[in-house]
Structures are given as structure tokens and as C-alpha cells.
Coordinates of C-alpha atoms in Angstrom, one line a residue:
Chain J
X166 CA -9.4 14.5 -43.8
X167 CA -10.7 13.3 -40.5
X168 CA -9.3 14.6 -37.3
X169 CA -8.9 12.2 -34.5
X170 CA -7.9 12.6 -30.9
X171 CA -5.9 9.7 -29.5
X172 CA -6.0 9.3 -25.8
X173 CA -3.0 7.7 -24.1
X174 CA -4.6 5.7 -21.3
X175 CA -1.5 5.6 -19.2
X176 CA 0.5 8.1 -17.1
X177 CA 3.7 6.1 -17.4
X178 CA 6.6 7.8 -19.2
X179 CA 7.3 4.5 -20.8
X180 CA 4.1 3.2 -22.3
X181 CA 3.7 0.8 -25.2
X182 CA 0.2 2.2 -25.5
X183 CA 1.7 5.6 -26.3
X184 CA 4.0 3.8 -28.7
X185 CA 1.1 2.2 -30.4
X186 CA -0.7 5.5 -30.9
X187 CA 2.4 7.2 -32.1
X188 CA 2.8 4.4 -34.6
X189 CA -0.8 4.8 -35.7
X190 CA -0.4 8.6 -36.0
X191 CA 2.5 8.1 -38.4
X192 CA 1.3 5.0 -40.2
X193 CA -2.1 6.5 -41.0
X194 CA -1.0 10.1 -41.7
X195 CA -2.3 9.9 -45.2
X196 CA -5.7 8.9 -44.0
X197 CA -6.3 11.0 -41.0
X198 CA -4.8 13.6 -38.7
X199 CA -4.2 12.1 -35.3
X200 CA -3.3 14.1 -32.3
X201 CA -2.1 12.4 -29.2
X202 CA -3.6 13.6 -25.9
X203 CA -2.1 12.9 -22.5
X204 CA -4.1 12.5 -19.4
X205 CA -1.3 12.5 -16.8
X206 CA -1.9 16.2 -16.0
X207 CA -5.4 15.6 -14.7
X208 CA -6.0 15.4 -11.0
X209 CA -7.9 12.4 -9.5
X210 CA -11.6 12.8 -10.2
X211 CA -13.6 14.2 -7.3
X212 CA -17.1 15.4 -7.0
X213 CA -17.5 18.8 -5.5
X214 CA -20.7 20.8 -4.6
X215 CA -19.9 23.4 -7.3
X216 CA -19.1 20.7 -9.9
X217 CA -15.7 22.1 -10.6
X218 CA -13.9 20.7 -13.7
X219 CA -10.2 21.4 -14.0
X220 CA -8.9 23.4 -17.0
X221 CA -6.9 20.5 -18.3
X222 CA -10.1 18.4 -18.7
X223 CA -11.9 21.3 -20.4
X224 CA -9.0 21.6 -22.8
X225 CA -9.2 17.9 -23.7
X226 CA -12.9 18.2 -24.0
X227 CA -12.5 21.0 -26.5
X228 CA -10.2 18.9 -28.6
X229 CA -12.6 16.0 -28.6
X230 CA -15.5 18.2 -29.5
X231 CA -13.6 19.5 -32.5
X232 CA -12.6 16.0 -33.6
X233 CA -14.3 13.5 -35.8
X234 CA -13.5 10.6 -33.5
X235 CA -11.5 9.3 -30.6
X236 CA -9.0 6.5 -30.4
X237 CA -8.2 5.2 -26.9
X238 CA -5.2 3.0 -26.1
X239 CA -5.6 1.4 -22.7
X240 CA -3.3 -0.7 -20.7
X241 CA -4.7 -3.2 -18.2
X242 CA -4.2 -2.8 -14.5
X243 CA -5.9 -5.4 -12.3
X244 CA -8.3 -6.6 -15.1
X245 CA -9.5 -3.1 -15.8
X246 CA -8.5 0.3 -17.2
X247 CA -6.0 2.3 -15.1
X248 CA -7.5 4.6 -12.5
X249 CA -5.9 7.6 -14.3
X250 CA -8.0 6.8 -17.5
X251 CA -11.1 6.1 -15.5
X252 CA -10.6 9.4 -13.7
X253 CA -10.1 11.2 -17.0
X254 CA -13.3 9.8 -18.4
X255 CA -15.1 10.8 -15.3
X256 CA -13.9 14.4 -15.7
X257 CA -14.9 14.3 -19.4
X258 CA -18.5 13.5 -18.4
X259 CA -18.9 15.7 -15.3
X260 CA -21.1 18.5 -16.5
X261 CA -19.4 18.4 -19.9
X262 CA -20.3 15.9 -22.6
X263 CA -17.7 15.9 -25.4
X264 CA -18.0 12.2 -25.9
X265 CA -21.7 11.9 -26.6
X266 CA -22.2 10.2 -29.9
X267 CA -18.5 10.5 -30.7
X268 CA -17.1 7.6 -32.6
X269 CA -14.5 5.7 -30.6
X270 CA -12.0 3.1 -31.5
X271 CA -10.6 1.1 -28.6
X272 CA -7.1 -0.4 -28.8
X273 CA -4.8 -1.6 -26.1
X274 CA -1.4 -3.1 -25.5
X275 CA 0.0 -5.2 -22.8
X276 CA 3.2 -6.9 -21.9
X277 CA 1.5 -10.2 -21.4
X278 CA -0.3 -12.3 -24.0
X279 CA -3.8 -11.0 -23.4
X280 CA -3.3 -7.5 -24.7
X281 CA -5.6 -5.8 -22.2
X282 CA -8.7 -7.8 -23.2
X283 CA -10.5 -7.4 -20.0
X284 CA -9.7 -3.7 -19.6
X285 CA -11.1 -3.2 -23.1
X286 CA -14.3 -5.0 -22.3
X287 CA -14.8 -2.8 -19.2
X288 CA -13.9 0.3 -21.2
X289 CA -16.7 -0.5 -23.7
X290 CA -19.2 -0.7 -20.8
X291 CA -17.8 2.6 -19.4
X292 CA -18.1 4.4 -22.7
X293 CA -21.6 3.1 -23.1
X294 CA -22.8 4.7 -19.8
X295 CA -25.5 7.3 -19.8
X296 CA -23.0 10.1 -18.8
X297 CA -20.6 9.3 -21.6
X298 CA -22.7 7.8 -24.4
X299 CA -19.9 7.4 -26.9
X300 CA -20.4 5.5 -30.1
X301 CA -18.0 2.6 -29.8
X302 CA -17.0 0.9 -33.1
X303 CA -18.6 -2.6 -32.7
X304 CA -16.7 -5.9 -33.2
X305 CA -13.3 -4.4 -33.5
X306 CA -11.0 -5.7 -30.8
X307 CA -7.4 -4.7 -31.3
X308 CA -5.3 -6.4 -28.6
X309 CA -1.6 -6.0 -28.8
X310 CA 0.0 -8.7 -26.6
X311 CA 3.7 -8.9 -25.8
X312 CA 3.9 -5.2 -26.6
X313 CA 7.5 -4.9 -25.4
X314 CA 8.6 -7.1 -28.3
X315 CA 6.0 -5.7 -30.8
X316 CA 7.9 -2.7 -32.1
X317 CA 11.2 -2.4 -34.0
X318 CA 13.8 0.3 -33.3
X319 CA 11.9 2.8 -35.4
X320 CA 8.7 2.3 -33.5
X321 CA 7.0 0.3 -36.2
X322 CA 5.0 -2.8 -35.6
X323 CA 7.0 -5.8 -36.5
X324 CA 4.4 -8.4 -37.2
X325 CA 2.9 -8.0 -40.7
X326 CA -0.3 -9.8 -39.7
X327 CA -0.8 -7.4 -36.8
X328 CA -0.3 -4.4 -39.1
X329 CA -2.8 -5.9 -41.6
X330 CA -5.4 -6.3 -38.8
X331 CA -4.8 -2.7 -37.6
X332 CA -5.0 -1.4 -41.2
X333 CA -8.3 -3.2 -41.7
X334 CA -9.7 -2.0 -38.4
X335 CA -8.6 1.6 -39.1
X336 CA -10.3 1.5 -42.5
X337 CA -13.4 0.2 -40.8
X338 CA -13.2 3.0 -38.3
X339 CA -13.0 5.6 -41.1
X340 CA -16.2 4.1 -42.5
X341 CA -17.7 3.9 -39.1
X342 CA -17.0 7.6 -38.5
X343 CA -18.8 8.4 -41.8
X344 CA -21.8 6.3 -40.9
X345 CA -21.9 7.7 -37.4
X346 CA -22.1 11.2 -38.8
X347 CA -25.3 10.2 -40.4
X348 CA -26.6 8.6 -37.2
X349 CA -27.1 11.9 -35.5
X350 CA -30.9 12.1 -35.4
X351 CA -30.9 11.6 -31.6
X352 CA -27.8 13.5 -30.9
X353 CA -29.5 16.5 -29.4
X354 CA -31.7 14.3 -27.2
X355 CA -28.7 12.2 -26.2
X356 CA -26.7 15.3 -25.2
X357 CA -29.6 16.6 -23.2
X358 CA -30.1 13.2 -21.5
X359 CA -26.4 13.0 -20.6
X360 CA -26.7 16.5 -19.2
X361 CA -29.7 15.6 -17.2
X362 CA -28.0 12.6 -15.7
X363 CA -27.4 13.6 -12.2
X364 CA -24.1 12.7 -10.6
X365 CA -25.4 13.9 -7.2
X366 CA -23.7 12.2 -4.3
X367 CA -21.8 9.0 -4.2
Chain D
X232 CA -13.5 -10.6 14.2
X233 CA -12.0 -7.5 12.9
X234 CA -13.0 -6.1 9.5
X235 CA -12.1 -2.9 7.7
X236 CA -14.5 -1.0 5.5
X237 CA -13.5 1.0 2.5
X238 CA -16.0 3.5 1.0
X239 CA -15.0 3.8 -2.6
X240 CA -15.6 7.5 -2.7
X241 CA -13.6 10.6 -2.0
X242 CA -16.6 12.9 -2.4
X243 CA -17.3 15.2 0.6
X244 CA -20.7 13.5 0.9
X245 CA -21.0 9.9 0.2
X246 CA -24.0 7.6 0.7
X247 CA -21.6 4.7 0.5
X248 CA -19.7 6.0 3.5
X249 CA -23.0 6.4 5.3
X250 CA -23.9 2.8 4.4
X251 CA -20.6 1.5 5.8
X252 CA -20.9 3.6 8.9
X253 CA -24.4 2.1 9.4
X254 CA -23.1 -1.4 8.9
X255 CA -20.3 -0.8 11.4
X256 CA -22.8 0.6 13.9
X257 CA -25.5 -1.9 13.3
X258 CA -23.2 -5.0 13.5
X259 CA -21.2 -3.8 16.5
X260 CA -22.2 -6.8 18.6
X261 CA -21.0 -9.4 16.2
X262 CA -18.0 -7.8 14.5
X263 CA -15.6 -4.8 14.7
X264 CA -15.6 -2.7 11.6
X265 CA -13.1 0.2 11.1
X266 CA -14.0 2.4 8.2
X267 CA -10.8 3.5 6.4
X268 CA -10.2 6.8 4.7
X269 CA -8.9 6.9 1.2
X270 CA -9.1 10.6 0.6
X271 CA -5.4 11.4 0.6
X272 CA -4.2 8.7 -1.7
X273 CA -2.2 10.2 -4.6
X274 CA -2.8 9.2 -8.2
X275 CA -1.2 5.9 -9.1
X276 CA 1.8 6.2 -11.3
X277 CA 4.5 3.7 -12.0
X278 CA 7.0 6.5 -12.5
X279 CA 6.4 7.9 -9.1
X280 CA 6.2 5.0 -6.6
X281 CA 4.7 6.2 -3.4
X282 CA 4.1 2.8 -1.8
X283 CA 6.3 3.8 1.1
X284 CA 4.3 6.9 2.1
X285 CA 2.4 6.8 5.4
X286 CA -1.0 7.0 3.7
X287 CA -0.4 3.8 1.6
X288 CA 1.5 2.0 4.3
X289 CA -1.3 2.7 6.8
X290 CA -4.0 1.4 4.4
X291 CA -1.9 -1.6 3.6
X292 CA -1.2 -2.5 7.3
X293 CA -4.8 -2.1 8.3
X294 CA -6.0 -4.3 5.5
X295 CA -3.3 -6.9 6.2
X296 CA -4.3 -7.1 9.8
X297 CA -8.0 -7.4 9.2
X298 CA -9.9 -10.6 9.0
X299 CA -11.9 -9.3 6.0
X300 CA -12.8 -6.2 4.1
X301 CA -16.1 -4.7 3.2
X302 CA -16.0 -2.4 0.2
X303 CA -18.9 0.0 -0.5
X304 CA -18.8 1.3 -4.1
X305 CA -20.8 3.9 -5.9
X306 CA -21.0 3.7 -9.6
X307 CA -19.4 6.2 -12.0
X308 CA -19.8 5.6 -15.7
X309 CA -20.8 2.0 -15.2
X310 CA -17.7 1.3 -13.2
X311 CA -16.1 1.9 -9.8
X312 CA -14.9 5.4 -9.0
X313 CA -11.4 6.1 -10.2
X314 CA -10.5 6.9 -6.6
X315 CA -11.3 3.4 -5.5
X316 CA -9.5 1.8 -8.5
X317 CA -6.6 4.1 -7.7
X318 CA -6.3 2.7 -4.2
X319 CA -6.4 -0.9 -5.4
X320 CA -3.7 -0.1 -8.0
X321 CA -1.4 1.1 -5.2
X322 CA -2.3 -2.0 -3.1
X323 CA -1.5 -4.4 -5.9
X324 CA 1.8 -2.9 -7.1
X325 CA 4.6 -3.3 -4.6
X326 CA 2.5 -4.4 -1.7
X327 CA -0.4 -6.9 -1.8
X328 CA -2.4 -6.6 1.3
X329 CA -5.6 -8.0 -0.3
X330 CA -3.9 -11.3 -1.1
X331 CA -6.1 -14.1 0.1
X332 CA -8.3 -11.7 2.0
X333 CA -12.1 -12.3 2.2
X334 CA -13.9 -9.3 0.7
X335 CA -17.6 -8.4 0.6
X336 CA -18.9 -5.9 -1.9
X337 CA -21.8 -3.6 -1.2
X338 CA -22.9 -0.5 -3.0
X339 CA -25.3 2.3 -2.9
X340 CA -26.4 4.5 -5.8
X341 CA -28.7 7.4 -6.4
X342 CA -30.4 5.5 -9.2
X343 CA -32.4 2.2 -9.3
X344 CA -29.3 0.3 -10.5
X345 CA -27.7 0.5 -7.1
X346 CA -24.2 0.2 -8.5
X347 CA -24.8 -3.2 -10.1
X348 CA -22.3 -2.8 -12.9
X349 CA -19.7 -1.2 -10.7
X350 CA -19.9 -4.2 -8.4
X351 CA -19.3 -6.6 -11.3
X352 CA -16.3 -4.6 -12.4
X353 CA -15.0 -4.6 -8.8
X354 CA -15.3 -8.4 -8.6
X355 CA -13.2 -8.7 -11.8
X356 CA -10.7 -6.2 -10.4
X357 CA -10.4 -7.9 -7.0
X358 CA -9.8 -11.2 -8.7
X359 CA -6.8 -9.9 -10.7
X360 CA -3.6 -11.8 -9.9
X361 CA -1.9 -8.7 -8.3
X362 CA -4.9 -8.2 -6.0
X363 CA -6.0 -11.8 -5.4
X364 CA -8.7 -11.1 -2.9
X365 CA -11.4 -13.7 -2.3
X366 CA -14.7 -12.2 -3.0
X367 CA -17.9 -13.5 -1.3
X368 CA -19.9 -15.0 -4.1
X369 CA -23.5 -14.1 -4.6
X370 CA -25.2 -12.1 -1.8
X371 CA -25.3 -8.9 -3.9
X372 CA -26.3 -6.0 -1.8
X373 CA -27.4 -3.2 -4.0
X374 CA -28.9 -0.2 -2.4
X375 CA -30.7 1.8 -5.0
X376 CA -32.5 5.1 -4.6
X377 CA -30.2 5.9 -1.8
X378 CA -31.4 9.4 -1.3
X379 CA -34.4 8.3 0.6
X380 CA -32.9 5.2 2.2
X381 CA -31.5 6.6 5.4
X382 CA -33.1 8.5 8.3
X383 CA -31.6 11.6 9.9
X384 CA -29.4 9.4 12.1
X385 CA -27.8 7.6 9.2
X386 CA -29.9 4.4 9.8
X387 CA -31.4 2.4 7.0
X388 CA -35.2 2.9 7.2
X389 CA -36.5 -0.2 5.4
X390 CA -36.7 -3.2 7.7
X391 CA -36.5 -5.7 5.0
X392 CA -33.3 -4.1 3.7
X393 CA -31.8 -4.2 7.2
X394 CA -32.7 -7.9 7.5
X395 CA -31.1 -8.7 4.2
X396 CA -28.0 -6.8 5.1
X397 CA -27.9 -8.7 8.5
X398 CA -28.0 -12.0 6.8
X399 CA -25.4 -11.0 4.2
X400 CA -23.0 -9.8 6.9
X401 CA -23.5 -13.0 8.9
X402 CA -22.8 -15.1 5.8
X403 CA -19.7 -13.0 5.2
X404 CA -18.4 -13.5 8.7
X405 CA -18.7 -17.3 8.2
X406 CA -17.1 -17.0 4.8
X407 CA -14.2 -15.0 6.2
X408 CA -13.6 -17.6 8.9
X409 CA -13.4 -20.3 6.3
X410 CA -11.2 -18.4 3.9
X411 CA -8.8 -17.3 6.7
X412 CA -8.5 -20.9 7.7
X413 CA -7.4 -21.9 4.2
X414 CA -5.0 -19.0 4.1
X415 CA -3.6 -19.7 7.5
X416 CA -2.2 -23.1 6.6
X417 CA 0.9 -21.5 5.1
X418 CA 1.5 -18.8 7.6
X419 CA 3.1 -21.0 10.2
X420 CA 6.0 -21.9 7.9
X421 CA 7.7 -18.6 8.7
X422 CA 7.9 -19.5 12.4
X423 CA 11.6 -19.8 13.1
X424 CA 12.1 -22.5 15.7
X425 CA 15.9 -22.1 15.6
X426 CA 15.4 -18.8 17.4
X427 CA 17.9 -17.1 15.1
X428 CA 16.2 -13.8 15.5
X429 CA 16.5 -11.5 18.5
X430 CA 14.0 -10.3 21.1
X431 CA 14.7 -7.3 23.3
X432 CA 15.4 -9.7 26.1
X433 CA 17.6 -12.1 24.2
X434 CA 21.0 -12.6 25.9
X435 CA 23.5 -12.2 23.2
X436 CA 27.0 -13.8 23.1
X437 CA 26.0 -17.0 24.9
X438 CA 25.4 -20.3 23.1
X439 CA 21.7 -21.0 23.4
X440 CA 22.4 -24.7 23.2
X441 CA 25.0 -24.8 26.0
X442 CA 24.0 -27.1 28.9
X443 CA 25.0 -24.3 31.3
X444 CA 23.3 -21.6 29.3
X445 CA 21.4 -20.5 32.5
X446 CA 24.6 -19.8 34.4
X447 CA 26.4 -18.2 31.5
X448 CA 23.4 -16.0 30.5
X449 CA 22.7 -15.0 34.1
X450 CA 26.3 -13.9 34.5
X451 CA 26.3 -12.0 31.4
X452 CA 23.2 -9.9 32.4
X453 CA 24.2 -9.7 36.1
X454 CA 21.0 -11.4 37.0
X455 CA 19.9 -11.1 40.6
X456 CA 19.3 -14.1 42.7
X457 CA 18.8 -15.4 46.2
X458 CA 17.4 -12.9 48.7
X459 CA 17.4 -9.9 46.3
X460 CA 14.0 -8.3 46.1
X461 CA 12.1 -8.1 42.8
X462 CA 9.2 -5.7 42.4
X463 CA 6.4 -7.4 40.6
X464 CA 3.2 -5.6 39.4
X465 CA 1.3 -6.7 42.5
X466 CA 3.8 -7.8 45.0
X467 CA 7.3 -7.8 46.3
X468 CA 9.2 -11.1 46.5
X469 CA 12.8 -12.2 46.6
X470 CA 14.1 -14.4 43.9
X471 CA 14.1 -17.3 46.4
X472 CA 10.4 -16.6 47.3
X473 CA 9.5 -16.6 43.6
X474 CA 11.2 -20.0 43.2
X475 CA 9.4 -21.4 46.3
X476 CA 6.1 -20.4 44.8
X477 CA 6.7 -21.5 41.3
X478 CA 8.2 -24.8 42.3
X479 CA 5.1 -25.7 44.4
X480 CA 2.7 -24.7 41.7
X481 CA 1.4 -28.2 40.8
X482 CA 1.3 -27.4 37.1
X483 CA 4.2 -27.8 34.7
X484 CA 5.0 -24.3 33.5
X485 CA 7.3 -23.3 30.6
X486 CA 8.2 -19.9 29.2
X487 CA 9.0 -19.6 25.5
X488 CA 9.9 -16.1 24.5
X489 CA 8.9 -14.3 21.3
X490 CA 12.1 -15.4 19.6
X491 CA 11.0 -19.0 20.2
X492 CA 13.7 -19.6 22.8
X493 CA 12.8 -21.9 25.7
X494 CA 14.0 -19.9 28.7
X495 CA 12.3 -21.2 31.8
X496 CA 10.3 -24.1 33.4
X497 CA 9.3 -24.6 37.0
X498 CA 11.5 -27.5 38.0
X499 CA 9.5 -29.1 40.7
X500 CA 9.7 -32.7 39.6
X501 CA 12.6 -34.8 38.4
X502 CA 12.5 -35.1 34.7
X503 CA 11.3 -38.7 34.6
X504 CA 8.3 -37.8 36.6
X505 CA 7.2 -34.9 34.5
X506 CA 4.2 -35.1 32.2
X507 CA 6.1 -33.1 29.6
X508 CA 9.7 -34.0 30.2
X509 CA 12.2 -31.1 30.5
X510 CA 15.8 -31.1 31.7
X511 CA 17.8 -28.2 33.2
X512 CA 20.2 -28.5 30.3
X513 CA 17.5 -27.7 27.8
X514 CA 16.9 -24.3 29.3
X515 CA 18.0 -21.6 26.8
X516 CA 17.6 -23.9 23.8
X517 CA 15.9 -22.8 20.7
X518 CA 12.5 -24.6 20.4
X519 CA 13.8 -26.7 17.5
X520 CA 16.2 -28.3 19.9
X521 CA 13.7 -28.9 22.6
X522 CA 11.5 -31.0 20.3
X523 CA 12.3 -34.2 18.5
X524 CA 13.2 -33.4 14.9
X525 CA 10.0 -35.0 13.4
X526 CA 8.4 -33.1 10.6
X527 CA 4.9 -33.3 11.9
X528 CA 5.9 -32.3 15.4
X529 CA 7.8 -29.3 14.1
X530 CA 4.8 -28.4 11.9
X531 CA 2.4 -28.6 14.9
X532 CA 4.7 -26.5 17.1
X533 CA 4.9 -23.9 14.3
X534 CA 1.2 -23.9 13.8
X535 CA 0.5 -23.3 17.5
X536 CA 3.0 -20.5 17.8
X537 CA 1.8 -18.9 14.6
X538 CA -1.8 -18.8 15.8
X539 CA -0.8 -17.3 19.1
X540 CA 1.7 -14.8 17.6
X541 CA -0.8 -13.6 15.0
X542 CA -3.5 -13.2 17.7
X543 CA -5.9 -15.4 15.8
X544 CA -6.3 -17.3 19.0
X545 CA -5.2 -16.4 22.5
X546 CA -5.2 -20.0 23.9
X547 CA -4.6 -23.3 22.2
X548 CA -5.3 -26.5 24.2
X549 CA -5.3 -30.1 23.5
X550 CA -5.1 -33.5 25.2
X551 CA -2.0 -35.6 24.7
X552 CA -2.5 -39.1 23.2
X553 CA -2.8 -42.1 25.4
X554 CA -5.2 -40.5 27.9
X555 CA -7.6 -42.9 29.5
X556 CA -9.9 -43.3 32.6
X557 CA -7.0 -42.7 35.0
X558 CA -5.3 -39.8 33.4
X559 CA -6.3 -36.9 31.1
X560 CA -3.2 -34.8 30.4
X561 CA -3.8 -31.5 28.8
X562 CA -1.3 -29.1 27.2
X563 CA -2.3 -25.4 27.2
X564 CA -0.5 -22.7 25.2
X565 CA -1.4 -19.2 26.1
X566 CA -0.1 -16.1 24.2
X567 CA 1.7 -13.5 26.5
X568 CA 1.7 -9.8 25.7
X569 CA 3.2 -6.7 27.1
X570 CA 1.2 -3.7 28.0
X571 CA 1.2 -2.4 24.5
X572 CA -0.2 -5.7 23.2
X573 CA 3.1 -6.9 21.7
X574 CA 3.5 -10.6 21.6
X575 CA 6.0 -11.7 24.2
X576 CA 5.9 -15.5 23.9
X577 CA 4.1 -18.6 25.1
X578 CA 3.1 -19.6 28.6
X579 CA 2.7 -23.3 28.4
X580 CA 1.2 -25.3 31.2
X581 CA 0.7 -29.0 31.4
X582 CA -1.5 -30.8 33.9
X583 CA -3.5 -34.0 34.4
X584 CA -7.1 -33.1 34.8
X585 CA -8.2 -36.5 36.3
X586 CA -7.1 -35.8 39.9
X587 CA -9.3 -32.7 39.7
X588 CA -12.2 -34.5 38.2
X589 CA -11.9 -37.3 40.7
X590 CA -11.7 -34.8 43.6
X591 CA -14.9 -33.2 42.3
X592 CA -16.7 -36.5 41.9
X593 CA -15.7 -37.6 45.4
X594 CA -16.7 -34.3 47.0
X595 CA -20.1 -34.3 45.2
X596 CA -20.8 -38.0 45.4
X597 CA -21.1 -38.5 41.7
X598 CA -19.6 -40.9 39.1
X599 CA -18.6 -40.7 35.5
X600 CA -20.9 -42.5 33.0
X601 CA -20.6 -42.6 29.2
X602 CA -22.8 -40.2 27.3
X603 CA -25.4 -42.4 25.5
X604 CA -25.8 -39.7 22.9
X605 CA -22.2 -39.7 21.9
X606 CA -21.2 -42.4 19.4
X607 CA -17.5 -42.4 19.7
X608 CA -15.2 -40.4 21.8
X609 CA -14.2 -38.0 19.1
X610 CA -11.6 -36.1 21.1
X611 CA -9.5 -39.2 21.6
X612 CA -10.1 -40.7 18.2
X613 CA -7.6 -42.5 16.2
X614 CA -7.4 -39.8 13.6
X615 CA -6.1 -37.5 16.1
X616 CA -3.7 -39.9 17.6
X617 CA -1.9 -40.2 14.2
X618 CA -1.1 -36.6 14.3
X619 CA -0.7 -36.3 18.0
X620 CA 2.2 -34.6 19.7
X621 CA 5.0 -36.4 21.4
X622 CA 5.6 -35.0 24.9
X623 CA 7.3 -32.8 25.7
X624 CA 6.1 -31.2 22.5
X625 CA 3.9 -28.2 22.5
X626 CA 2.0 -29.6 19.7
X627 CA -1.6 -29.2 18.6
X628 CA -3.7 -29.6 15.6
X629 CA -5.2 -26.1 15.5
X630 CA -7.9 -27.3 13.0
X631 CA -9.3 -29.7 15.5
X632 CA -9.0 -27.4 18.5
X633 CA -12.5 -26.1 18.9
X634 CA -12.2 -25.7 22.6
X635 CA -10.8 -22.2 22.7
X636 CA -10.0 -19.2 20.7
X637 CA -10.0 -15.5 20.9
X638 CA -11.6 -15.4 17.5
X639 CA -14.8 -16.7 19.1
X640 CA -15.0 -14.1 21.7

């Protein structure tokens, strides 16, 4: 069975993005083993002359390295991903490269109707950057709008159509992970390139 | 014009900070730029609201007071650094200092891309409803290959780059002026002409509208009068001597305090002979009571005071309607400040310029002739008359007042 790391893209105690990942963990437990990972313990990303990476980031990197894929749930703050998620991704590409060629599924929930659409679009670009070089599942937007009303008391998605879409996308992701495993001819080169990418000064 | 600069990096060494410092130094003659520090801003969290900490409040206040903001962003992972995004999140949560503010984006990067994608993301972020900044369109300034771009003194080496930067900053200054003008139209609404607030000098417990406010208020504060000496900053006069002087100053002077209370005029003419008519009973009145309750008059008064209070302009002036060859009456409104620069009210003076002009013509043996190059006398045009003040109204159309302004200095 595939093992996935699910990154909660918010540091709020109450987060419908966390709720969404918790639901996915439970809902897909027969298909994959999903472990939720929190990023709220990470400090704000900062470059230092000695390229220090905090232990919390190294721990998350280890989990990602060992996984078959990553699921990210992002809220949208000011049309983009939260600083805390941006910061975590910066740590996860600062001298370490756990996300290179790693299959990623992007999801997101928002209180409004748009479901973090713009944050997801930016997140795709971010994950595609030379320092991260993740393998994002194409054409697979999952936007959960009105997320405060989306779950029932047991934390299950209420709307059948939404569940159907998520089921389909997750099935696709499983396939995508399998395919991605075969697309590893350039993996060594990619890793090396990401390592060579110099962060240098701002 | 005052701008603030934000370098979107908290790294110890930042080319974007170098770039901003260069812009500040290079543009010193045309604009003041203060480069802000975002190093100590905590991680944004909805669960731990730190909006009220000094670091966030200070940034918010500086941005709010600025005429515009220049943001220099590096690019991390195709986007803006988390540290920059983090600041914007705080400043779009409980406080919104960017609202309506003109912003220019620049960026430097180590690579050829010069932060191109980060700049696009930043545009999207700044246009989010909670931020609502107004970003200068076009005019992308991308400084690639930044490692070799500066000399040892932090100056940009390439002349063409400096020239382009110059033109971009100049465009931004114009842009900021226009945007601030749009934004300003609503500001004045908060001016309280009923003087319901309180200045340090407001005499409490006396009805402002009372006809004998002066006597009541004077009694209340044990005001000195007559031959009692008053020490001024460059002289010693008795109250009587002060009156002698003020009452022979051939200009109608009024004092409106920072609470919009009309507290003095130099009563040297009977009311009916005044250019802007005032009566002793009006002294002490809130401004709303000194002026006829006509919507456009009130609007103009508010606009003038708002401009002066905000410091956008130091002086507002305008001719009254009905001026002709024999009289040219001007109203001037000058902001007053204490030694710390706090707004202390309006010094209004009204005078007819024609006797001065005539005096000058007589002394120099000249005469007035129409300017053949000027089609119509725009300053006394009909459009202005429609909106013109009714004496004794300190009214002006700020948007047509091109004659003065601190912002032009």
C-alpha cells in the first residue's frame, strides 16, 4: 500500500484544510496510508551563512523521502498560500530536496466559494520551481468551497458529488504515483540540479 | 512626497535591501524614502493575534502615513519570500494599511530571471481584497544577475539600468499622486464640524454655541486680560497690546482649533464691512454653526480641513466668486502646528488683493492688460462659480487649487 504524507497548509488550530485531510485519511484508509504532517512548529524561513535547517524541517523531509507521495491542503490568504506553508516549502528545499520528483496532489478548502483557487495556482508554480521540482498531478483541481458547511458532525463530506470527485481524483493520484515511479530516469540529474541551485543572497 | 520601502527579505545580506537603499539615496532630491525593517515580525497565526505588538503597529503606522510604498522582492521557489508574505498577512488581517495605497514592485535576483515570477505573485497578493493596494501597472523593474550589479558603495553600475530606474520611479511618483487624489475624496467625511471632540485647549463645561461663550469661557479658565503681560516666543506684550496689533492688521484673521471650534477673529471692522462676515456671538461656535448648512459648503470646509490636518497640503487658497476688476478677494487657509508637528488648527486670512495690485501698478507706472495667450479666465470660470464658497465660508475646491501645496515642495 502506498504511503502518503499529507501536509496541513495552515497553522490555525481550527482549519477546514486539516479537516479535509483527516477525512481523506479515513475515507481512503483501504487504499493508502496517509499520515498528517503539521508545519506550525517550523520557524519563519531565513537564510543564514551556514545554511542551517531546523530539526523540525529535517524530520518532515525524512517522512517525505520515505513516502510515495505528498498531499497538500492549502487555504488561501491574500490570493496565495499562507506564509507558514511558503516558509515550510522553503525549508524543505534549502539544502535538502525531499520533494524532487515526488508526486504531489494539491487540494484546498476555503470558507468562501472559490475554494483557494488562486492559492492552488500559485502553489503549482512554487512546487515546479527548480529548488523543489515536485511532480504535481496535472489537471486535478480539487477546490472545496464553503468549507465550514462542507462537513457533517462526524467530519465526513456531506455533498455526494464532491465525494465522487475526490474519489476520482484520489484514484487518479494512485495511478499517477505508479506512473511517476516509472518516470525516474532523470531523477538523479534532477536531484543534482536542485542541489546545485544556489540560494545565495536575497 | 514620502514613501516607505520594504525589502522582502530577512536574510542578513540582501541585494534587495541594497537596491532599495540605492533607490532611496539616488532619488533623495525628488522623494523621501524610508526603508522599513521586517526582521522581527512573528509568524502569522490566526490563533495568536499579534496585531497590537509594537513591531506590527509600527509597520502599519509607517505604511499608513506614506504616500506610497516600494517593495523589493527576491524570489524563493518561484514566489515571494515567506517573510514578505508573512508581513502582508499581518497587515491584511485586523489592520489594513495598504488599502488604497500606491505600490511599486521591484526585485533583484541572483539569476537572470530577476524575480519575475515572484513579482507576478506579489501583484496578485497585493490585489487581494484584504490588502487592496493599488499596484503600478507595467514598468517592471527586474534586476537579474545582481551579484555583479552594484559597486562597492552600493551603487548600481550600469547607466542604462539607472536611467530606467529613474524613469520608473518618476512614473510611480505621478501615479501615487493620482491614486492618492482618488483615495482622498473620502477622507474628508470624517471631519467633525460639530466639534464634538476635545482638544487639549478646549474649554469644557461651557456651551460652545452661547452668544457670550467668550465671557463664560474666559471666566472658566481665569483668562488674563487688560494690562497683564503675556510672554510670546519673540516678544512681551500685554493683552491690550496684542489686541491693538491684531485689530490694526488689515487682514481678516480667524483661528479654528484642531477640534474645529472657531475661537477667535480679529474684530477690526463691523460685521457688515467684513469680506468674510463674522460676529462676536459666533466666537466659540463649532464650525458647523459658523457656516450655512448647505451640503456643498460643508463638503468644501471638510475637504480643506482634511487636507490641512493630514498634511497633504500646508496651505489652501482660493478666490471667492464675484471677483472683478475692482476687487479680488482671496481666502487662505494655513495649517498650524505645535513644536512637535501636531496639527493645531487653521489660521484663515481673508484679504482683497486689488488694493495691493493697484498700489504696485501706481508705484511702477504700469497697467493691467489681458493676456492674449489665455483664452478664458479659467480661475474665475463658471464651473468654479457653481461650486464656489459663500462667504464667510472657508471653502475651497481642493482639486482645482493648484496654487499651493506642501506636497509640491
